[in-house]
CSV table of C-alpha atoms and ligand atoms in Angstrom, one decimal:
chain,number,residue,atom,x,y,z
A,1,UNK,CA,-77.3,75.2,124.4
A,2,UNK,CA,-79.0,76.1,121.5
A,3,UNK,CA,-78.0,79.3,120.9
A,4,UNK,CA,-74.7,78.2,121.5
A,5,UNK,CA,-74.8,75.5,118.9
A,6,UNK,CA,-76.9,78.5,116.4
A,7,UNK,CA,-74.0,80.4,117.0
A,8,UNK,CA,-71.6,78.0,116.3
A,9,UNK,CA,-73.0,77.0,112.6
A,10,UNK,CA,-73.3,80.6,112.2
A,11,UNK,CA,-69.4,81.2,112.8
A,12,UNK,CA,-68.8,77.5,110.8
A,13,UNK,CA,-71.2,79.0,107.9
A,14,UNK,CA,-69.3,82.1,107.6
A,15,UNK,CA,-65.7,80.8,107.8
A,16,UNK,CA,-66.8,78.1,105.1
A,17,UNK,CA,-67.8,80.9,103.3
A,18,UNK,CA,-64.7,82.7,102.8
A,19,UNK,CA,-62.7,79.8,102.1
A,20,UNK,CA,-60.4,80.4,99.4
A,21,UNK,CA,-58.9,77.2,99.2
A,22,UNK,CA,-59.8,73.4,99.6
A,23,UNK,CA,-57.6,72.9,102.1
A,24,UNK,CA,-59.7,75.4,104.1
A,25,UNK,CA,-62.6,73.9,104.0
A,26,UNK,CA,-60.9,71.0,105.2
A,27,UNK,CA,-59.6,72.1,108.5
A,28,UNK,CA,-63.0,73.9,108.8
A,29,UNK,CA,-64.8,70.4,108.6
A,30,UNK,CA,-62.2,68.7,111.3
A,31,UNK,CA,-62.4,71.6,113.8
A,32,UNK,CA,-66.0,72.0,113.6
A,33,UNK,CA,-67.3,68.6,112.8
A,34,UNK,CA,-64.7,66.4,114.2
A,35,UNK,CA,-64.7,64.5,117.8
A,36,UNK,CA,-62.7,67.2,119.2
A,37,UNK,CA,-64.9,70.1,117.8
A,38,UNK,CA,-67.4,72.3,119.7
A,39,UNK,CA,-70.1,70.7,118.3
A,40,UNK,CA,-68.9,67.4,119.7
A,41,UNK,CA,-68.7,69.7,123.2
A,42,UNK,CA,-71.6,70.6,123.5
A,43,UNK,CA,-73.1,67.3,122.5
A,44,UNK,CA,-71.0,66.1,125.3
A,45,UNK,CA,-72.9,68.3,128.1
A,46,UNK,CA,-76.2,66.6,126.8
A,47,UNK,CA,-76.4,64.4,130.0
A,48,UNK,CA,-77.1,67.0,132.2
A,49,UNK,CA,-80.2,67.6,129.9
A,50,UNK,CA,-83.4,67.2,131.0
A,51,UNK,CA,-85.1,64.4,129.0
A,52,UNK,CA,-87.4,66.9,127.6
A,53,UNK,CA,-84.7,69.1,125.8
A,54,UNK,CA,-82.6,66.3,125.2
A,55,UNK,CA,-84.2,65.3,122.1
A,56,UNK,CA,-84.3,68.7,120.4
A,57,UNK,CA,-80.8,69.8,121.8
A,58,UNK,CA,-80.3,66.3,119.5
A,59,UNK,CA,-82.3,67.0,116.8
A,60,UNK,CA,-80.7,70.9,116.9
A,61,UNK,CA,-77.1,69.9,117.1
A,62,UNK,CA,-77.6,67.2,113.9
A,63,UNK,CA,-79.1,70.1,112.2
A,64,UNK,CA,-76.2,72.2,112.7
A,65,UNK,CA,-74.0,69.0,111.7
A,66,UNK,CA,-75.6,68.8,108.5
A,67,UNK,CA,-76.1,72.4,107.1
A,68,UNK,CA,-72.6,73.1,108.6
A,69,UNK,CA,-71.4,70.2,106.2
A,70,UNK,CA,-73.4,70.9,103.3
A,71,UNK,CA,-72.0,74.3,103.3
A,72,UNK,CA,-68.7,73.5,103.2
A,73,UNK,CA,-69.2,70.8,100.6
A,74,UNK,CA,-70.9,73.5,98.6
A,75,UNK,CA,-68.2,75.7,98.9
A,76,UNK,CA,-65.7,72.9,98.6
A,77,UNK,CA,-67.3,72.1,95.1
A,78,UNK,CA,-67.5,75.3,93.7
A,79,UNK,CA,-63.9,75.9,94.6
A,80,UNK,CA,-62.8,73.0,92.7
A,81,UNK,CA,-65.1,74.0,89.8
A,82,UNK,CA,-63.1,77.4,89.9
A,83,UNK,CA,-59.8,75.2,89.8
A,84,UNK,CA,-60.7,73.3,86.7
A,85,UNK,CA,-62.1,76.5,84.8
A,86,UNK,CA,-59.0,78.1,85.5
A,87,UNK,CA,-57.1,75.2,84.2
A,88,UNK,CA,-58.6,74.4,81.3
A,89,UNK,CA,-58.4,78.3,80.3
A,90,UNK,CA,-55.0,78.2,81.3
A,91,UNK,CA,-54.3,75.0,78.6
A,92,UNK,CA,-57.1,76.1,76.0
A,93,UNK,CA,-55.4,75.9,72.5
A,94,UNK,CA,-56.6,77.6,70.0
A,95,UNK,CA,-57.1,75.1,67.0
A,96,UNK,CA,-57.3,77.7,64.4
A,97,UNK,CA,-54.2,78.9,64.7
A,98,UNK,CA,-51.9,78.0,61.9
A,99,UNK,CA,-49.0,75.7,62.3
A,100,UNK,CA,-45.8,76.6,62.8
A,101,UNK,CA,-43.2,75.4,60.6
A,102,UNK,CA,-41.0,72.4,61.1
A,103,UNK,CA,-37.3,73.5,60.1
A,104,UNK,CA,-36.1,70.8,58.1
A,105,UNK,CA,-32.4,70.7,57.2
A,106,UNK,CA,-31.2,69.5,54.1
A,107,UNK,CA,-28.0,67.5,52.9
A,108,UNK,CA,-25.5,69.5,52.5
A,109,UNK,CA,-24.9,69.7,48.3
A,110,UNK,CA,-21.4,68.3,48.5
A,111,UNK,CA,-22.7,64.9,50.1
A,112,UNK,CA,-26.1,65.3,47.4
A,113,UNK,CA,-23.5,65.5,44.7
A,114,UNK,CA,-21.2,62.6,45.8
A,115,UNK,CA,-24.3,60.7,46.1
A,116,UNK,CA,-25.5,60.8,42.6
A,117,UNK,CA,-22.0,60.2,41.6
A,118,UNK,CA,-22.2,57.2,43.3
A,119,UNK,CA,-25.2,55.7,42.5
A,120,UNK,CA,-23.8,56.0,38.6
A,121,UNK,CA,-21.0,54.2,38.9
A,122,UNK,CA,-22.5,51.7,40.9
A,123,UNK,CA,-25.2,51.2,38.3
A,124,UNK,CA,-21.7,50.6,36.2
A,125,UNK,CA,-20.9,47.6,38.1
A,126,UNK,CA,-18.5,50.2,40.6
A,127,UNK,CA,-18.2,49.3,44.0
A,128,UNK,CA,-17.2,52.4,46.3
A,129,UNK,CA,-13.6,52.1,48.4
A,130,UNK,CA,-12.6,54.6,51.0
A,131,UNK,CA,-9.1,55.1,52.9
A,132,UNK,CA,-7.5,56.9,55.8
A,133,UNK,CA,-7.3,60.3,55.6
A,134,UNK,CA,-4.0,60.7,57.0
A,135,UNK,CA,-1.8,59.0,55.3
A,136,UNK,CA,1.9,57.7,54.9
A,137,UNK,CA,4.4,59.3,52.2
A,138,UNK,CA,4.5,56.1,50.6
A,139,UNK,CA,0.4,55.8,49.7
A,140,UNK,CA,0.0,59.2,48.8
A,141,UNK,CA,3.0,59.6,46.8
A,142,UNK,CA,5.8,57.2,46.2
A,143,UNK,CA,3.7,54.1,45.4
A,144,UNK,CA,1.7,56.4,42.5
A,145,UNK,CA,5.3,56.7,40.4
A,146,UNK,CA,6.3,59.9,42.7
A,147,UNK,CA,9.7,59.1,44.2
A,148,UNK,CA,11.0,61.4,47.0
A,149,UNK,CA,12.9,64.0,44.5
A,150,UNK,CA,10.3,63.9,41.6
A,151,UNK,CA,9.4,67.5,40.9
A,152,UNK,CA,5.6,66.4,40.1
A,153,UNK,CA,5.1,66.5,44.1
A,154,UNK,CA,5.4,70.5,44.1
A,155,UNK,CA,1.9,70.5,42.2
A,156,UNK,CA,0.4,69.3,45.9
A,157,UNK,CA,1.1,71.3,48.3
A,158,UNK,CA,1.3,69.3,51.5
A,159,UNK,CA,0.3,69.3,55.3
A,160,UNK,CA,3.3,66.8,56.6
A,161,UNK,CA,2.4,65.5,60.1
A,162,UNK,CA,6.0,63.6,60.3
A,163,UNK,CA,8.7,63.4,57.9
A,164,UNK,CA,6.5,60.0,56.7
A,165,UNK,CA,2.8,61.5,57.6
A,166,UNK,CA,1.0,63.3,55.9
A,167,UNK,CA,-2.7,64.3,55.2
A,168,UNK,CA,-3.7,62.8,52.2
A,169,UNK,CA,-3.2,65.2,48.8
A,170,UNK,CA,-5.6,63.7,46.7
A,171,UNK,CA,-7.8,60.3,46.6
A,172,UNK,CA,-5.0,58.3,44.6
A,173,UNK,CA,-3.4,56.3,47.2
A,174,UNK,CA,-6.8,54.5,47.8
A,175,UNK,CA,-6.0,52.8,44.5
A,176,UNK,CA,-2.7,51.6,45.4
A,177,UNK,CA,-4.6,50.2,48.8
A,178,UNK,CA,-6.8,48.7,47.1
A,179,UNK,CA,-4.9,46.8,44.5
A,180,UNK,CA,-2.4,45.6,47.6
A,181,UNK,CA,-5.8,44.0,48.7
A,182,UNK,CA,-6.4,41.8,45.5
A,183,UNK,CA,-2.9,40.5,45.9
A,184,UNK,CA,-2.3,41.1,42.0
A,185,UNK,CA,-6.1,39.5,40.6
A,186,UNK,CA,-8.4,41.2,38.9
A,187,UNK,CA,-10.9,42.9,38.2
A,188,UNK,CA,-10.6,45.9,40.3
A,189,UNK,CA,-13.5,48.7,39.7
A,190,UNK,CA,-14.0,51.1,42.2
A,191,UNK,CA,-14.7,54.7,43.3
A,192,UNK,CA,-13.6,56.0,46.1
A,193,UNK,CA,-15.2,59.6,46.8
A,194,UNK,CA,-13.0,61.7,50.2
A,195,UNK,CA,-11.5,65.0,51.8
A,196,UNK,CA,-8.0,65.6,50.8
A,197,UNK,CA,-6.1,68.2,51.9
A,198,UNK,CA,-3.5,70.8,50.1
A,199,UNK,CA,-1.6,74.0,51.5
A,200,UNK,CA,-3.4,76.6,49.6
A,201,UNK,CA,-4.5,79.7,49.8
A,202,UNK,CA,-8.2,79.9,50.5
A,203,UNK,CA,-9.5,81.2,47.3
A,204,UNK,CA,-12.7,81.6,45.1
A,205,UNK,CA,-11.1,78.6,43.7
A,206,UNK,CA,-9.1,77.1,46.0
A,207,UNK,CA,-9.7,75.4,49.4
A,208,UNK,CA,-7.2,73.9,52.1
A,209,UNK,CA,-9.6,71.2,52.8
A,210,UNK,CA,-11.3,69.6,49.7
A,211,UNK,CA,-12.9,66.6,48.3
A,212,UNK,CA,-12.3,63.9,45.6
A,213,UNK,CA,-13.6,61.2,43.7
A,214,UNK,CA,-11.4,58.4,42.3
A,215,UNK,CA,-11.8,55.4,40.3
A,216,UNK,CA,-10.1,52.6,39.3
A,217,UNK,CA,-10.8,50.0,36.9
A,218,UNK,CA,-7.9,46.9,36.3
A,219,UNK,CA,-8.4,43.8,34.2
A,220,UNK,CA,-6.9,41.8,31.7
A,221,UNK,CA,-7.8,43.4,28.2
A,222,UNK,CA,-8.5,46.7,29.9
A,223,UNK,CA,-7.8,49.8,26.9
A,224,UNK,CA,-8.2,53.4,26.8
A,225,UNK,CA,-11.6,53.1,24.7
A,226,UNK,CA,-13.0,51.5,28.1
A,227,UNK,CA,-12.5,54.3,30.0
A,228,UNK,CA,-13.6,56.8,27.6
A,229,UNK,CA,-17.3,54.6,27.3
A,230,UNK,CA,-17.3,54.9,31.1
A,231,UNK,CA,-17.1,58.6,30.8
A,232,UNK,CA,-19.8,59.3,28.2
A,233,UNK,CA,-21.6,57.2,30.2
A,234,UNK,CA,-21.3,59.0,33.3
A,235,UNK,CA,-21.1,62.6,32.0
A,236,UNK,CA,-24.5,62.0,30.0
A,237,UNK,CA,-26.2,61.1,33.0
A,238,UNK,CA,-24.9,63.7,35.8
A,239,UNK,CA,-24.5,66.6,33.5
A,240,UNK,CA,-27.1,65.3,30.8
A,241,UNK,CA,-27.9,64.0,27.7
A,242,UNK,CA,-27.1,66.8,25.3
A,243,UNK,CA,-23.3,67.2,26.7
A,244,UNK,CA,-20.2,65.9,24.1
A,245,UNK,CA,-16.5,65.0,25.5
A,246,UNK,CA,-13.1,65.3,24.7
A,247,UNK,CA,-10.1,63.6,25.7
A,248,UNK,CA,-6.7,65.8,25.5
A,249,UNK,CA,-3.3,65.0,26.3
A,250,UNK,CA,-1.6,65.8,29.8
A,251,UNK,CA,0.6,64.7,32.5
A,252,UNK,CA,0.1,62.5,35.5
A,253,UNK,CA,3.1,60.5,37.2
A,254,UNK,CA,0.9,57.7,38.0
A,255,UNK,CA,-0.6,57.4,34.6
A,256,UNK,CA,0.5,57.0,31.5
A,257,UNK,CA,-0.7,57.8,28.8
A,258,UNK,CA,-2.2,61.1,31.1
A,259,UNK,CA,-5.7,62.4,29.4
A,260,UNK,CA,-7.8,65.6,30.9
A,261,UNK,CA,-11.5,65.2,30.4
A,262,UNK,CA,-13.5,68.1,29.2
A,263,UNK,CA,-17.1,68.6,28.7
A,264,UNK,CA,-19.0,71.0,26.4
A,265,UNK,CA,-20.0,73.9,28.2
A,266,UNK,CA,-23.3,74.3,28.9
A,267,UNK,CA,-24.1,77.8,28.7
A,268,UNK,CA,-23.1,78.5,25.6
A,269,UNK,CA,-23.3,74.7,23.6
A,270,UNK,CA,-19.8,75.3,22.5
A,271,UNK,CA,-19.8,78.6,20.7
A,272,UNK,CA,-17.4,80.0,23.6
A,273,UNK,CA,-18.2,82.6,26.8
A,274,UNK,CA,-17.2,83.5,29.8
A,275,UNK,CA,-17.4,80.3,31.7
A,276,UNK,CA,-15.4,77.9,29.3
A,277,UNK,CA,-13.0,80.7,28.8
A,278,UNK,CA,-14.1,80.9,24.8
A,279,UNK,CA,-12.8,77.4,24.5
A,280,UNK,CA,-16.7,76.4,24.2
A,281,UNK,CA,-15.2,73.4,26.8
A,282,UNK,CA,-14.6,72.6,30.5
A,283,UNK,CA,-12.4,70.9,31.9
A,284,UNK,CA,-13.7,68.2,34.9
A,285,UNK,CA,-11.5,65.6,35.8
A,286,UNK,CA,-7.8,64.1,35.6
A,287,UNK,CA,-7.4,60.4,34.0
A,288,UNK,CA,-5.0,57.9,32.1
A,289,UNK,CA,-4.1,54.3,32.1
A,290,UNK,CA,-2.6,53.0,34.8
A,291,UNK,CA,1.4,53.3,35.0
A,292,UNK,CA,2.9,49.9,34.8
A,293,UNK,CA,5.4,50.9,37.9
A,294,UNK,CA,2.0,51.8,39.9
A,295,UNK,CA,0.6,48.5,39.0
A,296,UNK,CA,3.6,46.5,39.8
A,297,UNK,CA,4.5,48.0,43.0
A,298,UNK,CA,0.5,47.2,44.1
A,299,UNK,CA,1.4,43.6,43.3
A,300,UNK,CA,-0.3,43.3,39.6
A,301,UNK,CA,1.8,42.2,36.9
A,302,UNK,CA,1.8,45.1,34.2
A,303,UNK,CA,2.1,42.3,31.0
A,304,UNK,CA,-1.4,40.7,32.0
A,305,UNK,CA,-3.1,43.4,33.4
A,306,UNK,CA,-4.2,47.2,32.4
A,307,UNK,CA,-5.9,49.5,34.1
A,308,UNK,CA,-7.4,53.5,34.3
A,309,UNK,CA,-7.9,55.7,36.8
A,310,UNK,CA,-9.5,58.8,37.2
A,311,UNK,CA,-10.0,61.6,39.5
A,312,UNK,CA,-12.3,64.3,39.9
A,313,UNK,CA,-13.0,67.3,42.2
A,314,UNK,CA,-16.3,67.4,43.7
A,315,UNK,CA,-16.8,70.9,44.7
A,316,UNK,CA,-15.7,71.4,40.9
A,317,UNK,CA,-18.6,68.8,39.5
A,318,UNK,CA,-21.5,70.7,42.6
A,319,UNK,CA,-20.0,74.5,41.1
A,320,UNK,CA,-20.9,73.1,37.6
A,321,UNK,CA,-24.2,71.4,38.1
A,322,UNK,CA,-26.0,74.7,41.0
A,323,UNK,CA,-23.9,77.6,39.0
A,324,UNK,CA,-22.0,78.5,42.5
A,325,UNK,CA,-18.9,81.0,41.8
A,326,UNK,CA,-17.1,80.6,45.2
A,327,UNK,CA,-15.4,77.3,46.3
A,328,UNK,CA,-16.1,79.0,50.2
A,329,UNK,CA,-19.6,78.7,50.1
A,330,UNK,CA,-19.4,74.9,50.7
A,331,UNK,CA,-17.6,75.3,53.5
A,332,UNK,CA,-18.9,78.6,55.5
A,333,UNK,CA,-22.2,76.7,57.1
A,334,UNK,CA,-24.1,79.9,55.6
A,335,UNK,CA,-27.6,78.5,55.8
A,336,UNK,CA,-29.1,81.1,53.2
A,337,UNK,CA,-26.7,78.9,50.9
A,338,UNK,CA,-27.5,75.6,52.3
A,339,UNK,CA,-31.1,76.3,52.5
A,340,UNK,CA,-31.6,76.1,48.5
A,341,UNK,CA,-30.7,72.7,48.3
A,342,UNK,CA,-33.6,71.3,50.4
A,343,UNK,CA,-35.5,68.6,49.0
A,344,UNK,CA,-39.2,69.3,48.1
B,1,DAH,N1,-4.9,62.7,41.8
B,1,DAH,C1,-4.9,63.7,40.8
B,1,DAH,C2,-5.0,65.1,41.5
B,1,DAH,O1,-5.3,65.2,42.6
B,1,DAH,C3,-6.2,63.5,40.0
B,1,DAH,C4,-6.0,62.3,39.1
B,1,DAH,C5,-5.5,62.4,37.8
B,1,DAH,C6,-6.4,61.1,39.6
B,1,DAH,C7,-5.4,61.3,37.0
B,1,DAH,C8,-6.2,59.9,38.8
B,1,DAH,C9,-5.8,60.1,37.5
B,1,DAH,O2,-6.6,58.8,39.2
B,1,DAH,O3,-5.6,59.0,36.7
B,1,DAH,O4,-4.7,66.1,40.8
């Protein structure tokens, strides 16, 4: 019996000892160890023992027991020792490695230059007004002193949805919606920045899709010096100190009289180049005081109240400001372009 139990931990020993996984080592102990095992067996047969060799058949079989056991539980350890090695080599990080670099986006320098727009007129007492982008015939044009037949409307090419839809040609109607809203009491002094649409040609210049700002100021006592104060004011402080104005004459249905603002150039202070044509000026928005029909259709009454408006091209005021020469670039998602307006 003992060299059958010898033999047994030497097969037990040797099995343990090519274990390769825990799982193994685990049968191993239940088939040798357990109450079913040949250990167990042989312990069983123990009866027919003399009482002489009973004891060290005992003794033998518990010593076979145990260094069976603490084999395996060796092994068992050094196999899970192997496992965690191997993990944490498998998860090591290298700490001196550098970074790598969060890619930020940036805002995209139409909404940048809207933004500052904003925050100057609303540190002129402005508050900002928005409308629907599709719009009714009405709004966009009749209401602003451009009756069905009035030849002004060829200057705005149009996307018509219906005979009385339309997408929105410019910014303009939002004043007409807004003055319908202060049922004929002033004041009234908004902007109101927006995409507009035009049928055009896709150009350097040119895009179907563009965007506005307008503004609208009515009150009683309301005169043509007010609005030009508003624009020294605002073209000192988004194009800078050092830049003069000039109001000259022009044409707008819903205005009357119709001025065009232009601001010295900045490249050449005014001597004349390239940019401002010679002229040594450049011309930024569209304004005039309010047209009495405009402001009596919207439900003011033209002998208490005056008013201006303005309205200016964005994409215009951005090309100015960053020196880009193509209206597309605004509009092509090209991130080499976008990229250089990131915030630092
Ligand atoms: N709506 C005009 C356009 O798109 C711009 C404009 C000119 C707006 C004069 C105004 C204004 O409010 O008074 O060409």
């Amino acid at each position: 019996m003992i060299d059958r139990l010898q033999q047994l931990k030497d097969e037990a020993i040797t099995k343990a000892n090519e274990a390769t996984t825990i799982k193994e080592l685990k049968d191993l102990r239940v088939s040798y160890l357990g109450k079913k095992g040949p250990i167990t067996e042989v312990l069983k047969g123990m009866g027919k023992l003399s009482a002489d060799e009973r004891p060290k058949v005992g003794q033998a079989a518990n010593e076979v027991r145990e260094a069976v056991a603490t084999v395996i539980e060796e092994k068992e350890q050094k196999l899970e020792e192997a496992a965690l090695t191997e993990k944490l080599k498998s998860e090591s990080i290298d700490v001196t490695l550098p970074g790598r670099p969060i890619n930020k986006g940036s805002r995209h320098p139409l909404t940048s230059v809207v933004e500052t727009i904003e925050d100057i007129f609303i540190g002129m007492g402005f508050t900002v007004a928005e409308g629907p982008e599709v719009e009714t015939d009405y709004y966009n044009f009749e209401s602003l002193n451009l009756p069905k037949d009035h030849p002004a409307r060829d200057m705005q090419d149009t996307f018509f949805i219906t005979n009385d839809l339309l997408l929105r040609t410019q910014t303009s109607p939002v004043q007409t919606r807004t003055m319908e809203k202060h049922e004929g009491r002033g004041p009234v002094k908004i902007i109101c920045p927006g995409k507009v649409y035009r049928r055009d040609e896709d150009d350097a210049t040119h895009s179907h899709q563009f965007m506005q700002i307008e503004g609208l100021v009515v009150d009683e006592g309301i005169r043509m010096s007010d609005l030009k104060g508003i624009f020294e004011q605002f073209v000192k402080k988004y194009f800078g100190e050092g830049r003069e104005i000039r109001l000259r004459p022009s044409f707008f249905p819903f205005t009357e009289p119709s001025a065009e603002l232009d601001v010295s150039c900045a490249i050449c202070g005014g001597d004349g180049c390239r940019t401002c044509k010679q002229t040594g000026w450049i011309e930024v928005l569209g304004s005039g005081m309010v047209h009495p029909n405009v402001l009596r259709m919207s439900g003011f009454d033209p002998e208490k109240y005056t008013g201006f408006a303005f309205g200016m091209g964005v994409e215009r005021f951005a090309m100015l400001k960053y020196g880009v020469d193509d209206i597309r670039h605004f509009y092509t998602n090209d991130t080499r372009f976008l990229s250089q307006f990131k915030r630092v």
